[in-house]
XYZ file of C-alpha atoms in Angstrom:
640
model
C 9.413 -65.747 162.489
C 12.118 -65.053 160.133
C 10.785 -65.002 156.412
C 13.505 -66.857 154.291
C 12.568 -66.009 150.656
C 15.680 -67.502 148.754
C 14.842 -65.330 145.620
C 15.925 -67.903 143.513
C 14.740 -67.069 139.808
C 12.631 -69.149 137.601
C 13.573 -70.614 134.639
C 16.113 -73.466 133.488
C 18.926 -73.788 135.826
C 21.784 -72.702 133.425
C 19.644 -69.683 132.564
C 18.862 -68.442 136.068
C 21.638 -66.166 136.477
C 21.933 -64.418 133.188
C 18.092 -64.040 133.298
C 18.592 -62.487 137.177
C 21.386 -60.326 135.809
C 18.630 -59.037 133.205
C 15.844 -58.343 135.717
C 17.365 -56.847 138.971
C 17.209 -53.640 139.559
C 20.274 -50.976 138.630
C 22.009 -48.028 140.321
C 22.881 -45.273 137.589
C 26.530 -44.273 137.754
C 25.876 -40.681 139.171
C 23.783 -42.377 141.812
C 26.408 -45.058 142.655
C 28.325 -42.099 144.048
C 25.792 -41.255 146.925
C 25.814 -44.766 148.543
C 28.403 -46.088 151.190
C 28.516 -49.531 151.458
C 30.581 -50.720 154.493
C 32.684 -54.036 153.930
C 33.891 -56.273 156.950
C 36.639 -58.431 156.475
C 39.377 -58.014 153.631
C 40.148 -61.754 152.834
C 39.626 -62.700 149.616
C 36.115 -62.116 149.573
C 36.181 -58.922 151.549
C 39.089 -57.207 149.241
C 37.762 -58.539 146.043
C 34.106 -56.986 146.892
C 35.517 -54.109 148.108
C 37.734 -53.323 144.941
C 35.174 -54.036 142.512
C 32.195 -51.959 144.311
C 34.581 -49.069 144.431
C 35.688 -49.821 140.884
C 31.683 -49.503 139.972
C 31.717 -45.994 141.888
C 30.085 -46.622 145.230
C 32.089 -45.118 148.398
C 33.249 -47.840 150.360
C 34.812 -48.519 153.953
C 36.847 -51.454 154.414
C 37.474 -52.426 157.949
C 39.950 -55.370 159.071
C 41.358 -56.291 162.394
C 44.727 -56.905 160.727
C 47.708 -54.660 160.464
C 47.191 -55.303 156.903
C 44.442 -57.420 154.536
C 47.543 -59.424 153.252
C 47.251 -61.192 156.672
C 44.017 -62.412 155.988
C 43.627 -65.997 156.755
C 42.952 -66.551 153.089
C 46.799 -66.675 152.897
C 46.752 -69.953 154.186
C 44.890 -71.952 151.348
C 47.491 -73.907 149.988
C 46.476 -76.564 147.097
C 44.658 -74.540 144.616
C 41.171 -72.938 143.101
C 38.750 -74.930 141.103
C 37.436 -73.874 137.876
C 35.387 -75.313 134.943
C 38.039 -74.623 132.131
C 38.489 -78.228 130.849
C 42.060 -77.122 129.976
C 43.166 -80.988 129.970
C 40.177 -81.972 127.911
C 39.516 -84.864 130.436
C 35.502 -84.280 130.313
C 35.014 -81.467 132.685
C 32.384 -78.989 132.062
C 30.236 -76.188 134.160
C 27.200 -79.055 134.727
C 30.067 -81.496 135.812
C 31.587 -78.664 138.343
C 28.184 -78.276 139.624
C 27.216 -81.666 140.041
C 30.509 -82.579 141.763
C 29.908 -79.770 144.097
C 26.297 -80.676 144.550
C 27.318 -84.435 145.362
C 30.180 -83.441 147.643
C 27.970 -81.602 149.698
C 25.938 -84.504 150.000
C 22.639 -83.026 148.523
C 22.468 -80.355 151.379
C 23.142 -77.087 149.265
C 21.151 -74.637 147.214
C 20.993 -75.758 143.807
C 20.819 -72.422 142.271
C 23.551 -70.950 144.138
C 25.735 -73.948 143.134
C 25.562 -73.607 139.457
C 25.974 -70.231 139.823
C 29.051 -70.859 141.305
C 30.428 -73.341 138.505
C 29.291 -70.725 135.822
C 31.471 -67.932 137.221
C 34.481 -70.197 138.075
C 35.911 -69.814 134.634
C 35.989 -65.773 134.951
C 37.845 -66.118 137.871
C 41.097 -67.296 136.655
C 40.758 -64.815 133.852
C 40.276 -62.055 136.108
C 43.407 -63.419 138.340
C 45.912 -64.222 135.629
C 45.109 -60.358 134.410
C 46.134 -59.183 137.653
C 49.461 -61.312 137.558
C 48.695 -64.352 139.768
C 51.499 -66.604 139.139
C 49.600 -69.845 138.604
C 51.648 -72.782 137.507
C 52.385 -73.643 134.021
C 52.635 -76.608 131.612
C 56.036 -76.662 129.874
C 54.366 -74.657 126.544
C 53.284 -72.081 128.849
C 49.208 -73.208 129.018
C 48.036 -72.925 132.649
C 48.538 -76.279 134.556
C 45.879 -78.421 136.355
C 45.734 -80.620 139.104
C 42.916 -83.133 140.805
C 41.237 -82.879 144.228
C 38.902 -84.896 146.250
C 35.578 -85.625 145.160
C 36.528 -85.144 141.454
C 37.642 -87.379 138.798
C 38.787 -84.522 136.669
C 41.856 -82.246 136.876
C 40.352 -78.608 137.432
C 42.318 -76.976 140.063
C 44.570 -74.155 139.186
C 47.486 -73.579 141.377
C 50.449 -71.790 142.645
C 52.913 -74.810 144.025
C 51.543 -74.884 147.788
C 50.555 -71.008 148.359
C 47.620 -70.538 146.097
C 45.824 -68.555 148.689
C 48.718 -66.125 149.461
C 49.062 -65.301 145.390
C 45.137 -65.220 145.172
C 44.687 -62.722 148.255
C 48.054 -60.418 146.477
C 45.890 -59.977 143.623
C 42.806 -59.217 145.270
C 44.904 -56.790 147.825
C 46.547 -55.054 144.958
C 42.863 -54.120 142.991
C 41.970 -52.857 146.739
C 45.155 -50.949 147.187
C 44.623 -49.268 143.687
C 40.987 -48.215 144.883
C 42.662 -46.880 148.685
C 45.355 -44.970 146.482
C 42.401 -43.662 144.232
C 40.305 -42.150 147.247
C 37.444 -44.900 146.445
C 38.285 -46.992 149.516
C 38.512 -45.884 153.259
C 40.459 -48.579 154.740
C 40.667 -48.959 158.388
C 42.958 -51.427 159.550
C 43.411 -52.874 163.253
C 39.548 -52.303 163.460
C 37.396 -54.821 164.906
C 33.618 -55.074 164.318
C 31.661 -55.380 167.657
C 28.158 -54.576 166.798
C 25.858 -54.331 164.048
C 23.521 -51.665 163.830
C 19.912 -51.886 162.389
C 17.595 -48.976 161.845
C 13.961 -49.751 161.057
C 14.476 -53.296 160.483
C 17.436 -52.692 158.083
C 21.330 -53.057 158.868
C 22.773 -49.593 158.353
C 26.033 -49.629 159.937
C 28.674 -51.080 162.460
C 30.322 -50.400 165.805
C 34.124 -50.640 165.922
C 37.065 -50.928 167.926
C 40.588 -49.799 167.271
C 42.438 -52.344 168.343
C 45.893 -49.950 168.850
C 43.982 -47.102 170.607
C 40.900 -49.022 171.868
C 38.715 -46.048 170.899
C 35.128 -47.347 169.661
C 33.739 -45.496 166.613
C 30.110 -45.482 164.918
C 29.876 -46.074 160.902
C 26.874 -45.673 159.139
C 26.297 -46.770 155.607
C 23.749 -47.833 153.134
C 24.370 -51.392 153.359
C 26.662 -53.443 155.137
C 28.910 -56.489 153.596
C 30.235 -59.206 156.239
C 33.016 -61.163 154.835
C 34.837 -62.402 157.763
C 35.479 -66.396 157.449
C 34.511 -68.843 159.337
C 34.038 -70.172 162.958
C 36.079 -73.667 163.308
C 38.402 -71.763 166.406
C 35.322 -72.780 168.618
C 36.950 -76.019 168.598
C 40.258 -74.245 169.946
C 42.625 -76.610 168.015
C 41.967 -75.839 164.247
C 43.921 -75.115 161.193
C 42.470 -71.647 161.079
C 44.815 -68.750 161.864
C 44.267 -67.957 165.732
C 42.784 -64.645 164.944
C 39.622 -65.969 163.147
C 36.411 -66.167 165.183
C 32.929 -65.798 165.020
C 32.117 -62.445 166.583
C 30.868 -60.254 163.614
C 28.223 -62.944 162.459
C 27.510 -63.834 165.999
C 26.654 -60.074 166.858
C 24.628 -60.063 163.577
C 22.977 -62.803 164.426
C 21.693 -61.379 167.416
C 20.613 -58.267 165.869
C 17.977 -60.746 163.614
C 19.951 -62.175 160.841
C 19.493 -66.305 160.852
C 22.325 -68.588 161.626
C 22.006 -71.484 159.303
C 23.637 -75.029 159.338
C 26.052 -74.097 162.182
C 26.611 -77.820 162.722
C 28.233 -78.201 159.240
C 31.972 -78.215 160.223
C 34.555 -79.794 158.033
C 37.113 -82.211 159.073
C 40.147 -82.216 156.749
C 41.797 -85.221 156.706
C 45.936 -84.295 156.150
C 46.402 -82.378 159.010
C 50.030 -82.848 161.141
C 48.818 -84.622 164.104
C 48.208 -82.994 167.541
C 51.497 -83.526 169.673
C 50.413 -81.959 172.926
C 47.924 -79.545 174.959
C 50.674 -76.448 174.457
C 49.750 -75.962 170.831
C 47.853 -73.186 169.918
C 46.695 -74.160 166.353
C 47.087 -77.254 163.976
C 48.853 -77.149 160.602
C 47.718 -78.225 157.328
C 49.166 -80.329 154.707
C 47.623 -79.151 151.359
C 44.896 -81.763 149.661
C 46.883 -81.403 146.846
C 49.485 -83.770 148.222
C 47.183 -86.446 147.768
C 47.279 -86.516 144.096
C 51.020 -88.255 144.167
C 50.740 -89.352 148.264
C 49.530 -92.915 149.142
C 47.633 -93.148 152.436
C 48.132 -96.061 154.509
C 48.127 -97.895 157.769
C 49.626 -101.464 158.947
C 47.333 -104.481 158.534
C 48.400 -105.241 161.757
C 48.118 -103.721 165.290
C 51.289 -104.953 166.212
C 53.357 -102.883 163.401
C 51.943 -99.408 164.114
C 55.368 -98.538 165.971
C 57.546 -100.074 163.683
C 59.231 -97.750 161.025
C 57.597 -97.613 158.351
C 60.170 -98.691 155.849
C 60.279 -102.007 157.585
C 57.066 -102.823 156.694
C 56.450 -104.855 153.956
C 54.022 -103.884 150.719
C 51.680 -107.113 151.627
C 51.343 -105.679 155.316
C 50.316 -102.462 154.336
C 46.427 -101.308 154.159
C 45.839 -98.587 151.425
C 42.924 -98.352 152.812
C 41.012 -95.411 150.845
C 42.338 -97.558 147.581
C 40.667 -100.404 149.054
C 37.489 -98.933 150.092
C 37.099 -96.516 147.306
C 38.921 -97.604 144.275
C 37.262 -95.196 141.940
C 38.176 -92.187 143.632
C 41.071 -93.824 145.891
C 43.279 -91.122 147.895
C 40.981 -88.268 146.329
C 37.715 -89.080 147.806
C 36.299 -86.050 149.493
C 37.360 -84.885 152.884
C 34.584 -86.075 155.079
C 34.732 -89.370 153.647
C 38.437 -89.700 153.956
C 38.481 -88.179 157.218
C 36.065 -90.863 158.623
C 37.716 -93.599 156.999
C 41.437 -92.469 158.723
C 39.123 -92.031 161.974
C 38.271 -95.867 161.431
C 41.434 -97.245 161.289
C 43.059 -95.775 164.092
C 39.789 -96.532 166.146
C 40.788 -99.847 165.075
C 44.292 -99.823 166.788
C 46.239 -99.346 163.623
C 46.959 -95.854 163.770
C 50.658 -94.700 163.734
C 52.826 -92.720 166.181
C 53.019 -92.828 169.456
C 49.515 -91.410 170.393
C 47.728 -93.882 167.581
C 46.031 -90.826 166.037
C 48.003 -90.869 162.800
C 48.279 -92.489 159.533
C 50.949 -92.422 156.568
C 50.700 -90.133 153.474
C 53.783 -91.779 151.484
C 55.611 -90.494 148.481
C 58.143 -93.319 148.034
C 55.904 -94.188 144.699
C 55.975 -90.407 143.570
C 59.241 -90.219 143.802
C 60.201 -93.222 142.029
C 58.075 -91.975 139.207
C 58.753 -88.731 139.076
C 62.276 -88.322 140.949
C 62.535 -86.527 144.215
C 63.303 -83.227 142.410
C 60.144 -83.596 140.299
C 58.233 -84.007 143.642
C 60.023 -81.212 144.937
C 59.087 -78.909 141.895
C 55.087 -79.955 142.554
C 55.131 -79.609 146.518
C 58.475 -78.698 147.869
C 57.158 -75.355 150.126
C 54.973 -78.195 151.737
C 57.771 -80.357 152.261
C 59.755 -77.584 153.827
C 56.636 -76.703 156.116
C 56.540 -80.315 157.318
C 60.185 -80.720 158.279
C 60.054 -77.641 160.410
C 57.522 -78.839 162.134
C 58.514 -82.109 162.677
C 62.122 -82.447 161.792
C 61.214 -85.268 159.599
C 62.159 -85.182 155.886
C 59.018 -86.544 153.967
C 61.317 -87.427 151.176
C 62.494 -90.216 152.964
C 59.794 -91.369 155.414
C 56.109 -91.087 155.002
C 54.657 -88.035 156.406
C 52.123 -88.590 159.503
C 48.687 -87.097 159.040
C 45.440 -87.147 161.111
C 41.896 -85.392 160.523
C 41.298 -81.958 162.319
C 38.768 -78.684 161.973
C 39.526 -77.028 158.716
C 36.388 -75.237 157.324
C 32.761 -74.255 158.180
C 30.018 -74.940 155.924
C 27.334 -73.322 157.956
C 26.950 -69.339 158.456
C 24.411 -66.458 158.273
C 21.844 -67.496 155.795
C 21.597 -65.406 152.669
C 19.556 -65.876 149.660
C 20.379 -65.669 145.720
C 21.515 -62.433 146.220
C 23.558 -62.874 149.021
C 21.438 -60.923 151.478
C 20.579 -62.272 154.877
C 17.087 -61.672 156.161
C 17.797 -58.802 157.657
C 17.753 -56.176 154.527
C 20.696 -54.474 154.087
C 23.065 -57.155 155.260
C 24.791 -59.191 152.806
C 27.168 -62.360 153.757
C 30.136 -63.279 151.335
C 32.472 -66.300 151.264
C 33.047 -68.503 154.364
C 30.735 -66.195 156.413
C 27.631 -67.313 154.722
C 26.132 -71.050 154.459
C 25.279 -70.929 150.841
C 27.246 -73.127 148.393
C 28.853 -76.377 150.055
C 26.128 -78.161 151.568
C 27.265 -80.471 154.190
C 30.783 -80.685 153.027
C 32.958 -78.527 150.949
C 34.985 -80.091 148.308
C 39.151 -78.902 148.248
C 40.045 -75.997 146.222
C 36.617 -74.665 146.206
C 36.818 -72.096 149.241
C 39.061 -69.648 147.069
C 36.571 -70.171 144.378
C 33.583 -68.958 146.353
C 35.154 -66.128 147.987
C 36.257 -64.563 144.753
C 32.944 -65.471 142.814
C 31.188 -63.682 145.572
C 33.264 -60.821 145.716
C 34.034 -60.134 142.162
C 31.122 -61.565 140.376
C 27.907 -61.771 142.433
C 27.856 -58.877 144.978
C 28.729 -56.162 142.169
C 25.271 -57.070 140.713
C 23.016 -57.958 143.558
C 23.971 -55.416 145.950
C 22.724 -52.840 143.417
C 19.167 -54.410 143.269
C 18.867 -53.828 146.991
C 20.211 -50.095 146.542
C 18.127 -48.891 144.009
C 15.295 -49.568 146.678
C 17.201 -46.672 149.044
C 16.962 -43.147 148.222
C 20.286 -41.756 147.781
C 21.584 -40.093 150.738
C 18.921 -41.395 153.342
C 21.252 -43.274 155.209
C 20.844 -42.995 158.891
C 22.978 -40.339 160.974
C 25.855 -42.286 163.340
C 24.466 -40.084 165.995
C 21.057 -41.729 165.929
C 19.468 -43.273 168.919
C 20.396 -46.952 166.996
C 23.691 -45.737 167.187
C 24.272 -44.650 170.306
C 22.357 -47.706 171.628
C 24.521 -50.329 170.121
C 27.653 -48.286 171.174
C 26.592 -48.569 174.552
C 25.956 -52.305 174.462
C 29.431 -52.928 173.197
C 30.849 -50.561 176.258
C 28.658 -52.346 178.340
C 29.947 -55.832 177.181
C 33.559 -54.470 177.568
C 32.981 -53.242 181.133
C 31.448 -56.475 182.132
C 34.748 -58.501 181.015
C 37.238 -56.114 182.553
C 35.114 -56.053 185.893
C 34.890 -59.844 186.295
C 38.489 -59.702 187.847
C 38.629 -63.749 188.025
C 41.656 -65.773 188.420
C 41.717 -67.903 184.885
C 42.933 -66.699 181.581
C 40.781 -66.621 178.579
C 42.912 -69.263 177.078
C 41.871 -71.598 179.961
C 38.195 -71.372 178.916
C 38.845 -71.486 175.485
C 41.064 -74.532 175.406
C 37.959 -76.519 177.959
C 35.365 -75.359 175.192
C 37.518 -76.806 172.456
C 37.903 -80.366 174.376
C 33.874 -80.302 174.838
C 33.314 -79.390 171.154
C 35.661 -81.865 169.695
C 34.789 -84.781 172.087
C 31.090 -84.329 171.935
C 30.437 -82.685 168.516
C 33.568 -83.355 166.459
C 33.895 -85.881 163.486
C 31.451 -88.299 165.028
C 28.540 -86.964 166.967
C 25.626 -89.068 169.270
C 22.442 -87.817 170.735
C 23.883 -88.720 174.404
C 26.985 -87.090 173.686
C 25.406 -83.724 172.142
C 23.418 -83.658 174.957
C 26.024 -83.961 177.504
C 27.642 -80.973 175.435
C 24.375 -79.031 176.108
C 24.910 -79.336 179.744
C 28.873 -78.511 179.813
C 28.851 -75.506 177.720
C 26.287 -73.692 179.778
C 28.153 -74.341 182.882
C 31.282 -73.294 181.213
C 29.870 -69.875 180.261
C 28.508 -69.285 183.857
C 32.042 -69.984 184.954
C 33.966 -67.954 182.638
C 31.457 -65.139 183.385
C 32.253 -65.475 187.300
C 36.357 -66.338 186.818
C 37.798 -65.064 183.890
C 40.702 -62.530 184.065
C 40.929 -59.941 181.477
C 43.879 -57.896 182.635
C 44.714 -54.012 181.160
C 42.069 -51.510 180.187
C 39.618 -50.776 177.025
C 41.990 -47.458 176.585
C 44.757 -49.001 174.808
C 45.612 -51.997 172.683
C 44.588 -55.212 174.856
C 44.740 -58.285 173.253
C 43.292 -60.413 176.459
C 40.518 -57.922 176.087
C 39.792 -58.884 172.409
C 40.239 -62.820 172.789
C 37.835 -62.416 175.992
C 34.878 -61.134 173.706
C 35.654 -63.694 171.252
C 35.843 -66.375 173.325
C 32.703 -65.244 174.925
C 30.877 -65.449 171.799
C 32.490 -68.792 171.283
C 30.750 -69.954 174.348
C 27.176 -69.062 173.158
C 27.634 -69.982 169.692
C 28.970 -73.336 170.435
C 25.910 -74.351 172.190
C 23.830 -73.267 169.065
C 26.432 -75.558 167.136
C 25.556 -78.686 169.393
C 22.006 -77.841 169.268
C 21.699 -77.612 165.648
C 23.640 -81.301 165.420
C 21.340 -82.791 167.878
C 18.175 -81.477 166.139
C 19.503 -82.758 162.727
C 18.675 -86.480 163.111
C 20.785 -87.916 160.115
C 24.185 -87.881 158.826
C 25.048 -86.012 155.913
C 28.837 -84.912 154.789
C 30.666 -83.502 157.670
C 27.898 -83.885 160.234
C 28.002 -87.819 161.156
C 25.559 -88.820 163.670
C 26.814 -92.345 164.591
C 22.968 -93.377 165.046
C 22.417 -92.747 161.329
C 25.118 -94.686 159.138
C 24.712 -97.562 156.711
C 26.842 -100.870 157.631
C 29.572 -99.877 155.709
C 30.027 -96.781 158.099
C 28.693 -94.277 155.116
C 26.062 -91.117 155.777
C 22.669 -92.102 155.674
C 20.875 -89.042 154.984
C 16.900 -88.690 155.710
C 15.808 -86.595 152.927
C 12.082 -86.634 153.715
C 12.555 -84.862 157.305
C 15.713 -83.267 156.749
C 16.174 -82.123 152.826
C 16.183 -78.186 154.083
C 18.532 -75.687 155.393
C 18.024 -75.062 159.181
C 18.232 -71.202 160.061
C 18.243 -70.234 163.626
C 16.453 -67.188 164.921
C 17.802 -65.196 168.186
C 14.949 -64.827 170.623
C 17.015 -63.622 173.331
C 19.406 -64.494 176.052
C 16.452 -66.243 177.934
C 14.658 -67.980 175.416
C 15.636 -70.868 173.122
C 16.670 -69.878 169.537
C 14.041 -70.472 166.986
C 14.363 -73.198 164.271
C 13.349 -72.314 160.860
C 13.504 -74.133 157.636
C 13.928 -73.520 153.992
C 13.217 -76.720 151.813
C 15.650 -77.613 149.240
C 14.270 -78.097 146.303
C 15.865 -80.436 143.779
C 14.595 -79.731 140.220
C 17.608 -80.831 137.931
C 19.458 -83.289 140.198
C 18.319 -86.149 141.947
C 19.236 -86.896 145.195
C 21.026 -90.145 145.790
C 23.352 -91.681 148.186
C 26.882 -90.594 147.659
C 28.743 -93.366 146.086
C 32.735 -92.802 145.752
C 33.481 -96.586 145.110
């Protein structure tokens, strides 16, 4: 059984991070040059970590499967990044951001990690401004803020609807500077396919060059995974199509525990699905809920009428009605389930009946069309490009979709997994968001982990490793890991079935969405746990992967990722089945209050579930880390 020692420092909550930084071991500057660190992933968490570690003097190897780190999925984040600056003088504070995040996560996150996140949030903005990130500003030149779901203050900094892109350009510039200085060795078109463990510690990775097909071994003193989330297990999601579970799944199979995989976030403001020909879905930023009002007709018979023909008294602004304190800015899981309920009642709009209106008529009357265009213009352009509808004249149609994953590899307070030497940052770990992420907190966590946490905590581990003691890439462990990769590749190419990889991915996504999506039941999860193994068996008997391994082969890339999804999807459903409660994005229909809100079971499930791999033929082991709340009281979330 894995040892889950959170390593949370003792003492008052507000002093834990300061005390920990004072107590952890240090690596002297001369010795830093003797250590090598591998960073896999070059989004916000990966680029910021690689750049900062290189600035400190470590030798860094950065691996990204894109042609450039600028293509990382972090670029897709639209609405903003949270920070407890209190620029609006509206009552915000580090503690309030901490509390909103704990509450938003439905009391299923580690208290100390969340407080640290709130603390360092104030430094992130200063760092990014110094890099030249063009945050929106008020008329007098001060940085502007807007509100996001789950908060009653304005703490979200933004760059129109392209905040992720601008922040990534800042982190990429820091990364590029160190590449130019020779401190970072950048490997593009490089996909990690296995983790190498030597004497119980992570000491390297096996990589495939996606252009040439070459398999290579890379040794290091520590490995950092910053590879994002696994939402594409559902096939249709707001993720980039390349986003996958492979890096953390292969690490799981080498001994790293997978924590809370069932915690997946459904975002309420996605453009609705139009057909099974779609490869992905498109998000409309949560920032739109600042000024847009969400409604459906009160009567079923009105759902196909032109929205302008439905009088005000026949509209149900259901979020404002049910949650008057937060209104359209209630948290994502709450808003998503509310949208599902009104659509299940037969009041959903559009041909499919799976849609609600996001209406800007009031905002245009208040701010003028040019005022709305100034705040959200590029988002309206995206909507028009996809739907051919002018949202300045007719309401947008939106519906919930898979958007983010709160689960991931288990990490301690130092962001190190239970496998020594393996650190996990950003969305790839489980640590900060509990069962539901508040909007604008993903960018905050990625940059906090990369710029302000890992530079301190990785030294605590490296100080215990003798400089120059890392193993050779020619060692038996590296050769064995490479053989494992080649064996899997050969098996995929040798199957010679009749169906393309996408056929199986679509079928898996349908199983996952129908049985483990916005609402889950014991019967549905048990059905999924029968269907997924059968689909996986069919995949290995009938998948067709054309081409060879010695060249660029995107079918081979996708096949490896879908093979991992077919294994991981089963674990996700098993985790959802074993968690017999509702909390945040994990909604079991058997566990709800009469008003449809989540019914938690703190006595039996107030813990992290960390799954440990036991081999291909044995069920995984469910370990737990108790969540001990010393400074806040677990209570039923109330946004009314």
